[in-house]
Amino acid sequence: MLTAHTIKILQSLDKKKFRQKYNLFLVEGNKTINELFNSNFKIKEIFSTDPQKLDRANVPVTHISENELKKISFLQHPKDSVAVCYLNEEKKLSDQNLQLVLDGIQDPGNMGTIIRLADWFGIEQIICSKDTVDFYNPKVIMASMGSFARVNIVYEDMTDYLLNTKNLNIGTDMDGENIYSFERPERMNLILGNEGNGMRPETEKLLQKSVMIPRFGKSQSTESLNVSMAAGIILGQLFGVRK
């Protein structure tokens, strides 16, 4: 049975300050939890309504009721289990040939989807501005569908990073080069800006090139694409023309 103190701590992990205070975050659902066993994330304990499905000798698994699961889950319709995991110490890899750089992405759903896209296309590292949403946010973790365990994510001062990277800094802009005729450089950062405001001016000044996704609809009235949709289209094209 869960104590009131434990429930209070777990419920508080929807906020970054408490995740940092306790050095913990939550992962929900057996499918995603099972992926953690093959990652470098360490699980503190698991609370499950069906412990037999997650029976691991090196991880404590506690049987809880459906009602208790509802109290600690951040989902409207909770899944079978919740894993309490330790935050990883941030570790930056050397610049990869193709990286995603997120400049002020705020929506957790977009962030999670972008992480999942990176995993799909084999992108090993995402560089984030300091004000990009925390990837340990429960909604990011859920939207990434386990991909957060396979993509290295670091938070950097955007200007300092873009000034010192050896990759070409390439952003998205409606006046940029058509992505379908764009020749992918050997090393590049694909920079994606804030959902409402786009890239900040100081980031735009450090771009070497920009790309755009042309509109084919007759009305030409759609103002923009969702940032994660745009990322998927651009990455699909970049890898489609890969030599």
PDB file of C-alpha atoms in Angstrom:
ATOM      1  CA  MET A   1       0.000   0.000   0.000  1.00  0.00           C
ATOM      2  CA  LEU A   2       1.272   3.462  -0.898  1.00  0.00           C
ATOM      3  CA  THR A   3       1.748   5.925   1.939  1.00  0.00           C
ATOM      4  CA  ALA A   4       0.370   9.458   1.705  1.00  0.00           C
ATOM      5  CA  HIS A   5       3.963  10.755   1.785  1.00  0.00           C
ATOM      6  CA  THR A   6       5.000   8.625  -1.203  1.00  0.00           C
ATOM      7  CA  ILE A   7       1.918   9.677  -3.169  1.00  0.00           C
ATOM      8  CA  LYS A   8       2.662  13.337  -2.450  1.00  0.00           C
ATOM      9  CA  ILE A   9       6.258  13.006  -3.689  1.00  0.00           C
ATOM     10  CA  LEU A  10       5.271  11.179  -6.857  1.00  0.00           C
ATOM     11  CA  GLN A  11       2.511  13.676  -7.633  1.00  0.00           C
ATOM     12  CA  SER A  12       5.005  16.525  -7.266  1.00  0.00           C
ATOM     13  CA  LEU A  13       7.218  15.129 -10.040  1.00  0.00           C
ATOM     14  CA  ASP A  14       5.135  16.874 -12.693  1.00  0.00           C
ATOM     15  CA  LYS A  15       7.109  20.014 -11.772  1.00  0.00           C
ATOM     16  CA  LYS A  16      10.760  20.500 -12.732  1.00  0.00           C
ATOM     17  CA  LYS A  17      11.807  21.903  -9.359  1.00  0.00           C
ATOM     18  CA  PHE A  18      10.612  18.771  -7.555  1.00  0.00           C
ATOM     19  CA  ARG A  19      12.158  16.448 -10.138  1.00  0.00           C
ATOM     20  CA  GLN A  20      15.445  18.200  -9.446  1.00  0.00           C
ATOM     21  CA  LYS A  21      14.888  18.238  -5.683  1.00  0.00           C
ATOM     22  CA  TYR A  22      14.293  14.479  -5.462  1.00  0.00           C
ATOM     23  CA  ASN A  23      16.462  13.604  -8.513  1.00  0.00           C
ATOM     24  CA  LEU A  24      13.540  11.538  -9.834  1.00  0.00           C
ATOM     25  CA  PHE A  25      11.113  11.350 -12.758  1.00  0.00           C
ATOM     26  CA  LEU A  26       8.256   9.033 -13.747  1.00  0.00           C
ATOM     27  CA  VAL A  27       7.845   6.686 -16.697  1.00  0.00           C
ATOM     28  CA  GLU A  28       4.406   5.157 -17.316  1.00  0.00           C
ATOM     29  CA  GLY A  29       3.284   1.989 -19.063  1.00  0.00           C
ATOM     30  CA  ASN A  30       4.863  -1.467 -19.254  1.00  0.00           C
ATOM     31  CA  LYS A  31       5.944  -1.046 -22.889  1.00  0.00           C
ATOM     32  CA  THR A  32       8.050   2.042 -22.167  1.00  0.00           C
ATOM     33  CA  ILE A  33       9.247   0.752 -18.796  1.00  0.00           C
ATOM     34  CA  ASN A  34      10.571  -2.425 -20.443  1.00  0.00           C
ATOM     35  CA  GLU A  35      12.701  -0.275 -22.753  1.00  0.00           C
ATOM     36  CA  LEU A  36      14.411   1.251 -19.713  1.00  0.00           C
ATOM     37  CA  PHE A  37      15.995  -2.095 -18.860  1.00  0.00           C
ATOM     38  CA  ASN A  38      18.167  -1.758 -21.982  1.00  0.00           C
ATOM     39  CA  SER A  39      19.084   1.881 -21.358  1.00  0.00           C
ATOM     40  CA  ASN A  40      21.448   3.767 -19.065  1.00  0.00           C
ATOM     41  CA  PHE A  41      18.554   5.006 -16.915  1.00  0.00           C
ATOM     42  CA  LYS A  42      18.414   3.533 -13.430  1.00  0.00           C
ATOM     43  CA  ILE A  43      15.006   2.560 -12.019  1.00  0.00           C
ATOM     44  CA  LYS A  44      14.477   3.176  -8.305  1.00  0.00           C
ATOM     45  CA  GLU A  45      11.248   1.200  -8.026  1.00  0.00           C
ATOM     46  CA  ILE A  46       8.128   0.209  -9.936  1.00  0.00           C
ATOM     47  CA  PHE A  47       4.500   0.378  -8.828  1.00  0.00           C
ATOM     48  CA  SER A  48       2.259  -1.957 -10.802  1.00  0.00           C
ATOM     49  CA  THR A  49      -1.244  -3.394 -10.831  1.00  0.00           C
ATOM     50  CA  ASP A  50       0.217  -6.533 -12.448  1.00  0.00           C
ATOM     51  CA  PRO A  51       3.760  -7.050 -11.041  1.00  0.00           C
ATOM     52  CA  GLN A  52       4.341 -10.390 -12.795  1.00  0.00           C
ATOM     53  CA  LYS A  53       4.713  -8.594 -16.145  1.00  0.00           C
ATOM     54  CA  LEU A  54       7.643  -6.564 -14.806  1.00  0.00           C
ATOM     55  CA  ASP A  55       9.344  -9.074 -12.543  1.00  0.00           C
ATOM     56  CA  ARG A  56      13.008  -8.071 -12.457  1.00  0.00           C
ATOM     57  CA  ALA A  57      15.358  -9.352  -9.767  1.00  0.00           C
ATOM     58  CA  ASN A  58      17.333  -6.110  -9.573  1.00  0.00           C
ATOM     59  CA  VAL A  59      14.345  -3.701  -9.424  1.00  0.00           C
ATOM     60  CA  PRO A  60      11.780  -3.572  -6.584  1.00  0.00           C
ATOM     61  CA  VAL A  61       8.235  -3.995  -7.913  1.00  0.00           C
ATOM     62  CA  THR A  62       5.331  -3.133  -5.597  1.00  0.00           C
ATOM     63  CA  HIS A  63       1.788  -4.348  -6.210  1.00  0.00           C
ATOM     64  CA  ILE A  64      -0.725  -1.477  -6.038  1.00  0.00           C
ATOM     65  CA  SER A  65      -4.441  -1.148  -6.664  1.00  0.00           C
ATOM     66  CA  GLU A  66      -6.093   0.552  -9.645  1.00  0.00           C
ATOM     67  CA  ASN A  67      -7.153   3.366  -7.314  1.00  0.00           C
ATOM     68  CA  GLU A  68      -3.583   3.895  -6.101  1.00  0.00           C
ATOM     69  CA  LEU A  69      -2.344   3.908  -9.697  1.00  0.00           C
ATOM     70  CA  LYS A  70      -4.780   6.723 -10.519  1.00  0.00           C
ATOM     71  CA  LYS A  71      -3.345   8.791  -7.657  1.00  0.00           C
ATOM     72  CA  ILE A  72       0.248   8.645  -8.923  1.00  0.00           C
ATOM     73  CA  SER A  73      -0.359   8.633 -12.687  1.00  0.00           C
ATOM     74  CA  PHE A  74      -0.337  11.768 -14.839  1.00  0.00           C
ATOM     75  CA  LEU A  75      -2.564  10.093 -17.424  1.00  0.00           C
ATOM     76  CA  GLN A  76      -6.321  10.581 -17.624  1.00  0.00           C
ATOM     77  CA  HIS A  77      -6.626   6.837 -18.194  1.00  0.00           C
ATOM     78  CA  PRO A  78      -3.650   5.312 -16.328  1.00  0.00           C
ATOM     79  CA  LYS A  79      -1.792   2.367 -17.752  1.00  0.00           C
ATOM     80  CA  ASP A  80      -0.625  -0.700 -15.846  1.00  0.00           C
ATOM     81  CA  SER A  81       2.531   0.535 -14.128  1.00  0.00           C
ATOM     82  CA  VAL A  82       4.586   3.555 -13.070  1.00  0.00           C
ATOM     83  CA  ALA A  83       8.379   3.435 -12.788  1.00  0.00           C
ATOM     84  CA  VAL A  84      10.230   5.881 -10.554  1.00  0.00           C
ATOM     85  CA  CYS A  85      13.593   6.609 -12.186  1.00  0.00           C
ATOM     86  CA  TYR A  86      16.688   8.604 -11.319  1.00  0.00           C
ATOM     87  CA  LEU A  87      17.634  11.597 -13.438  1.00  0.00           C
ATOM     88  CA  ASN A  88      20.751  11.015 -15.508  1.00  0.00           C
ATOM     89  CA  GLU A  89      23.738  13.300 -15.260  1.00  0.00           C
ATOM     90  CA  GLU A  90      23.838  15.367 -18.441  1.00  0.00           C
ATOM     91  CA  LYS A  91      26.682  14.401 -20.744  1.00  0.00           C
ATOM     92  CA  LYS A  92      27.346  16.113 -24.081  1.00  0.00           C
ATOM     93  CA  LEU A  93      28.623  13.978 -26.942  1.00  0.00           C
ATOM     94  CA  SER A  94      30.910  15.429 -29.582  1.00  0.00           C
ATOM     95  CA  ASP A  95      28.997  17.039 -32.441  1.00  0.00           C
ATOM     96  CA  GLN A  96      27.326  14.433 -34.652  1.00  0.00           C
ATOM     97  CA  ASN A  97      27.097  14.774 -38.440  1.00  0.00           C
ATOM     98  CA  LEU A  98      23.398  15.611 -38.183  1.00  0.00           C
ATOM     99  CA  GLN A  99      21.878  17.056 -35.043  1.00  0.00           C
ATOM    100  CA  LEU A 100      18.635  18.718 -34.080  1.00  0.00           C
ATOM    101  CA  VAL A 101      18.898  22.034 -32.248  1.00  0.00           C
ATOM    102  CA  LEU A 102      15.789  23.275 -30.446  1.00  0.00           C
ATOM    103  CA  ASP A 103      15.528  27.012 -29.855  1.00  0.00           C
ATOM    104  CA  GLY A 104      12.833  27.609 -27.253  1.00  0.00           C
ATOM    105  CA  ILE A 105      10.471  24.696 -27.991  1.00  0.00           C
ATOM    106  CA  GLN A 106       7.802  24.902 -25.278  1.00  0.00           C
ATOM    107  CA  ASP A 107       5.109  22.329 -26.022  1.00  0.00           C
ATOM    108  CA  PRO A 108       5.827  18.957 -24.340  1.00  0.00           C
ATOM    109  CA  GLY A 109       3.981  17.068 -27.071  1.00  0.00           C
ATOM    110  CA  ASN A 110       6.145  18.651 -29.772  1.00  0.00           C
ATOM    111  CA  MET A 111       9.285  17.947 -27.772  1.00  0.00           C
ATOM    112  CA  GLY A 112       8.372  14.300 -27.277  1.00  0.00           C
ATOM    113  CA  THR A 113       7.503  13.852 -30.951  1.00  0.00           C
ATOM    114  CA  ILE A 114      10.798  15.459 -32.032  1.00  0.00           C
ATOM    115  CA  ILE A 115      12.719  13.070 -29.750  1.00  0.00           C
ATOM    116  CA  ARG A 116      10.836  10.162 -31.319  1.00  0.00           C
ATOM    117  CA  LEU A 117      11.675  11.451 -34.807  1.00  0.00           C
ATOM    118  CA  ALA A 118      15.349  11.714 -33.872  1.00  0.00           C
ATOM    119  CA  ASP A 119      15.300   8.116 -32.685  1.00  0.00           C
ATOM    120  CA  TRP A 120      13.553   6.984 -35.896  1.00  0.00           C
ATOM    121  CA  PHE A 121      16.160   8.645 -38.112  1.00  0.00           C
ATOM    122  CA  GLY A 122      19.122   7.575 -35.996  1.00  0.00           C
ATOM    123  CA  ILE A 123      19.976  11.052 -34.726  1.00  0.00           C
ATOM    124  CA  GLU A 124      21.941  10.481 -31.538  1.00  0.00           C
ATOM    125  CA  GLN A 125      21.900  13.956 -29.990  1.00  0.00           C
ATOM    126  CA  ILE A 126      19.553  16.924 -29.586  1.00  0.00           C
ATOM    127  CA  ILE A 127      20.892  20.280 -28.420  1.00  0.00           C
ATOM    128  CA  CYS A 128      18.349  22.443 -26.567  1.00  0.00           C
ATOM    129  CA  SER A 129      18.345  26.073 -25.524  1.00  0.00           C
ATOM    130  CA  LYS A 130      18.093  26.607 -21.779  1.00  0.00           C
ATOM    131  CA  ASP A 131      14.429  27.659 -22.097  1.00  0.00           C
ATOM    132  CA  THR A 132      13.338  24.598 -24.086  1.00  0.00           C
ATOM    133  CA  VAL A 133      10.867  22.431 -22.152  1.00  0.00           C
ATOM    134  CA  ASP A 134      12.495  19.940 -19.768  1.00  0.00           C
ATOM    135  CA  PHE A 135      12.632  16.524 -21.429  1.00  0.00           C
ATOM    136  CA  TYR A 136      11.864  14.854 -18.068  1.00  0.00           C
ATOM    137  CA  ASN A 137       8.441  16.528 -18.145  1.00  0.00           C
ATOM    138  CA  PRO A 138       5.904  13.646 -17.911  1.00  0.00           C
ATOM    139  CA  LYS A 139       4.158  14.752 -21.116  1.00  0.00           C
ATOM    140  CA  VAL A 140       7.473  14.761 -23.011  1.00  0.00           C
ATOM    141  CA  ILE A 141       8.335  11.303 -21.703  1.00  0.00           C
ATOM    142  CA  MET A 142       4.911   9.980 -22.745  1.00  0.00           C
ATOM    143  CA  ALA A 143       5.006  11.580 -26.216  1.00  0.00           C
ATOM    144  CA  SER A 144       8.497  10.236 -26.904  1.00  0.00           C
ATOM    145  CA  MET A 145       7.207   6.647 -26.491  1.00  0.00           C
ATOM    146  CA  GLY A 146      10.504   5.425 -24.998  1.00  0.00           C
ATOM    147  CA  SER A 147      12.752   7.219 -27.507  1.00  0.00           C
ATOM    148  CA  PHE A 148      14.083   9.526 -24.763  1.00  0.00           C
ATOM    149  CA  ALA A 149      16.110   6.509 -23.561  1.00  0.00           C
ATOM    150  CA  ARG A 150      18.013   6.312 -26.877  1.00  0.00           C
ATOM    151  CA  VAL A 151      18.646   9.981 -27.750  1.00  0.00           C
ATOM    152  CA  ASN A 152      21.167  12.112 -25.859  1.00  0.00           C
ATOM    153  CA  ILE A 153      19.615  15.454 -24.901  1.00  0.00           C
ATOM    154  CA  VAL A 154      21.628  18.384 -23.588  1.00  0.00           C
ATOM    155  CA  TYR A 155      20.828  21.979 -22.691  1.00  0.00           C
ATOM    156  CA  GLU A 156      23.252  24.677 -23.801  1.00  0.00           C
ATOM    157  CA  ASP A 157      23.541  28.427 -24.116  1.00  0.00           C
ATOM    158  CA  MET A 158      22.275  28.708 -27.687  1.00  0.00           C
ATOM    159  CA  THR A 159      24.518  31.539 -28.858  1.00  0.00           C
ATOM    160  CA  ASP A 160      27.679  30.023 -27.390  1.00  0.00           C
ATOM    161  CA  TYR A 161      26.910  26.631 -28.877  1.00  0.00           C
ATOM    162  CA  LEU A 162      26.115  27.904 -32.382  1.00  0.00           C
ATOM    163  CA  LEU A 163      29.225  30.084 -32.397  1.00  0.00           C
ATOM    164  CA  ASN A 164      31.512  27.178 -31.545  1.00  0.00           C
ATOM    165  CA  THR A 165      29.976  24.225 -33.405  1.00  0.00           C
ATOM    166  CA  LYS A 166      31.804  22.890 -36.458  1.00  0.00           C
ATOM    167  CA  ASN A 167      28.493  21.927 -38.070  1.00  0.00           C
ATOM    168  CA  LEU A 168      26.690  24.198 -40.514  1.00  0.00           C
ATOM    169  CA  ASN A 169      23.775  25.941 -38.777  1.00  0.00           C
ATOM    170  CA  ILE A 170      20.676  25.526 -40.943  1.00  0.00           C
ATOM    171  CA  GLY A 171      17.308  26.938 -39.905  1.00  0.00           C
ATOM    172  CA  THR A 172      13.762  26.907 -41.235  1.00  0.00           C
ATOM    173  CA  ASP A 173      12.310  29.960 -42.932  1.00  0.00           C
ATOM    174  CA  MET A 174       9.609  30.519 -45.568  1.00  0.00           C
ATOM    175  CA  ASP A 175      12.191  32.470 -47.590  1.00  0.00           C
ATOM    176  CA  GLY A 176      14.736  29.653 -47.364  1.00  0.00           C
ATOM    177  CA  GLU A 177      15.857  27.142 -49.981  1.00  0.00           C
ATOM    178  CA  ASN A 178      13.291  24.563 -51.108  1.00  0.00           C
ATOM    179  CA  ILE A 179      13.951  21.426 -49.020  1.00  0.00           C
ATOM    180  CA  TYR A 180      13.261  19.242 -52.074  1.00  0.00           C
ATOM    181  CA  SER A 181      16.195  20.750 -53.973  1.00  0.00           C
ATOM    182  CA  PHE A 182      18.413  21.343 -50.949  1.00  0.00           C
ATOM    183  CA  GLU A 183      21.763  19.545 -51.035  1.00  0.00           C
ATOM    184  CA  ARG A 184      22.481  18.142 -47.599  1.00  0.00           C
ATOM    185  CA  PRO A 185      25.922  19.133 -46.283  1.00  0.00           C
ATOM    186  CA  GLU A 186      28.203  16.586 -44.676  1.00  0.00           C
ATOM    187  CA  ARG A 187      27.756  18.100 -41.210  1.00  0.00           C
ATOM    188  CA  MET A 188      24.776  20.165 -40.122  1.00  0.00           C
ATOM    189  CA  ASN A 189      22.588  21.335 -37.257  1.00  0.00           C
ATOM    190  CA  LEU A 190      18.886  21.540 -38.132  1.00  0.00           C
ATOM    191  CA  ILE A 191      17.572  24.355 -35.956  1.00  0.00           C
ATOM    192  CA  LEU A 192      13.883  24.400 -35.023  1.00  0.00           C
ATOM    193  CA  GLY A 193      12.409  27.518 -33.431  1.00  0.00           C
ATOM    194  CA  ASN A 194       9.705  28.278 -30.887  1.00  0.00           C
ATOM    195  CA  GLU A 195       6.143  27.306 -31.861  1.00  0.00           C
ATOM    196  CA  GLY A 196       4.797  30.858 -31.811  1.00  0.00           C
ATOM    197  CA  ASN A 197       7.804  33.093 -32.362  1.00  0.00           C
ATOM    198  CA  GLY A 198      10.218  30.978 -34.359  1.00  0.00           C
ATOM    199  CA  MET A 199      13.934  31.348 -33.810  1.00  0.00           C
ATOM    200  CA  ARG A 200      15.123  34.230 -31.695  1.00  0.00           C
ATOM    201  CA  PRO A 201      16.961  36.998 -33.632  1.00  0.00           C
ATOM    202  CA  GLU A 202      20.366  36.143 -32.151  1.00  0.00           C
ATOM    203  CA  THR A 203      19.967  32.572 -33.401  1.00  0.00           C
ATOM    204  CA  GLU A 204      18.967  33.707 -36.903  1.00  0.00           C
ATOM    205  CA  LYS A 205      22.171  35.776 -37.126  1.00  0.00           C
ATOM    206  CA  LEU A 206      24.233  32.608 -36.731  1.00  0.00           C
ATOM    207  CA  LEU A 207      22.586  30.645 -39.559  1.00  0.00           C
ATOM    208  CA  GLN A 208      24.597  29.742 -42.652  1.00  0.00           C
ATOM    209  CA  LYS A 209      21.512  28.653 -44.613  1.00  0.00           C
ATOM    210  CA  SER A 210      17.733  28.292 -44.315  1.00  0.00           C
ATOM    211  CA  VAL A 211      15.331  25.758 -45.776  1.00  0.00           C
ATOM    212  CA  MET A 212      11.593  25.813 -46.365  1.00  0.00           C
ATOM    213  CA  ILE A 213       8.819  23.328 -47.097  1.00  0.00           C
ATOM    214  CA  PRO A 214       6.856  24.576 -50.126  1.00  0.00           C
ATOM    215  CA  ARG A 215       3.053  24.675 -50.019  1.00  0.00           C
ATOM    216  CA  PHE A 216       1.281  22.725 -52.728  1.00  0.00           C
ATOM    217  CA  GLY A 217      -2.316  23.485 -51.745  1.00  0.00           C
ATOM    218  CA  LYS A 218      -4.286  25.688 -54.153  1.00  0.00           C
ATOM    219  CA  SER A 219      -5.387  28.173 -51.503  1.00  0.00           C
ATOM    220  CA  GLN A 220      -1.845  28.743 -50.167  1.00  0.00           C
ATOM    221  CA  SER A 221      -3.568  30.002 -47.020  1.00  0.00           C
ATOM    222  CA  THR A 222      -2.053  27.756 -44.355  1.00  0.00           C
ATOM    223  CA  GLU A 223       0.300  30.029 -42.464  1.00  0.00           C
ATOM    224  CA  SER A 224       2.656  27.404 -41.041  1.00  0.00           C
ATOM    225  CA  LEU A 225       3.172  23.773 -40.050  1.00  0.00           C
ATOM    226  CA  ASN A 226       3.398  22.418 -36.539  1.00  0.00           C
ATOM    227  CA  VAL A 227       7.115  22.331 -35.637  1.00  0.00           C
ATOM    228  CA  SER A 228       7.224  18.564 -35.104  1.00  0.00           C
ATOM    229  CA  MET A 229       5.400  17.982 -38.430  1.00  0.00           C
ATOM    230  CA  ALA A 230       7.904  20.228 -40.177  1.00  0.00           C
ATOM    231  CA  ALA A 231      10.794  18.370 -38.545  1.00  0.00           C
ATOM    232  CA  GLY A 232       9.450  15.047 -39.808  1.00  0.00           C
ATOM    233  CA  ILE A 233       9.082  16.297 -43.391  1.00  0.00           C
ATOM    234  CA  ILE A 234      12.547  17.867 -43.453  1.00  0.00           C
ATOM    235  CA  LEU A 235      14.265  14.844 -41.914  1.00  0.00           C
ATOM    236  CA  GLY A 236      12.499  12.517 -44.332  1.00  0.00           C
ATOM    237  CA  GLN A 237      13.827  14.542 -47.246  1.00  0.00           C
ATOM    238  CA  LEU A 238      17.348  14.911 -45.813  1.00  0.00           C
ATOM    239  CA  PHE A 239      17.666  11.155 -45.386  1.00  0.00           C
ATOM    240  CA  GLY A 240      15.876  10.433 -48.644  1.00  0.00           C
ATOM    241  CA  VAL A 241      18.607  12.167 -50.649  1.00  0.00           C
ATOM    242  CA  ARG A 242      21.447  10.911 -48.483  1.00  0.00           C
ATOM    243  CA  LYS A 243      24.391   9.708 -50.576  1.00  0.00           C
TER     244      LYS A 243
END
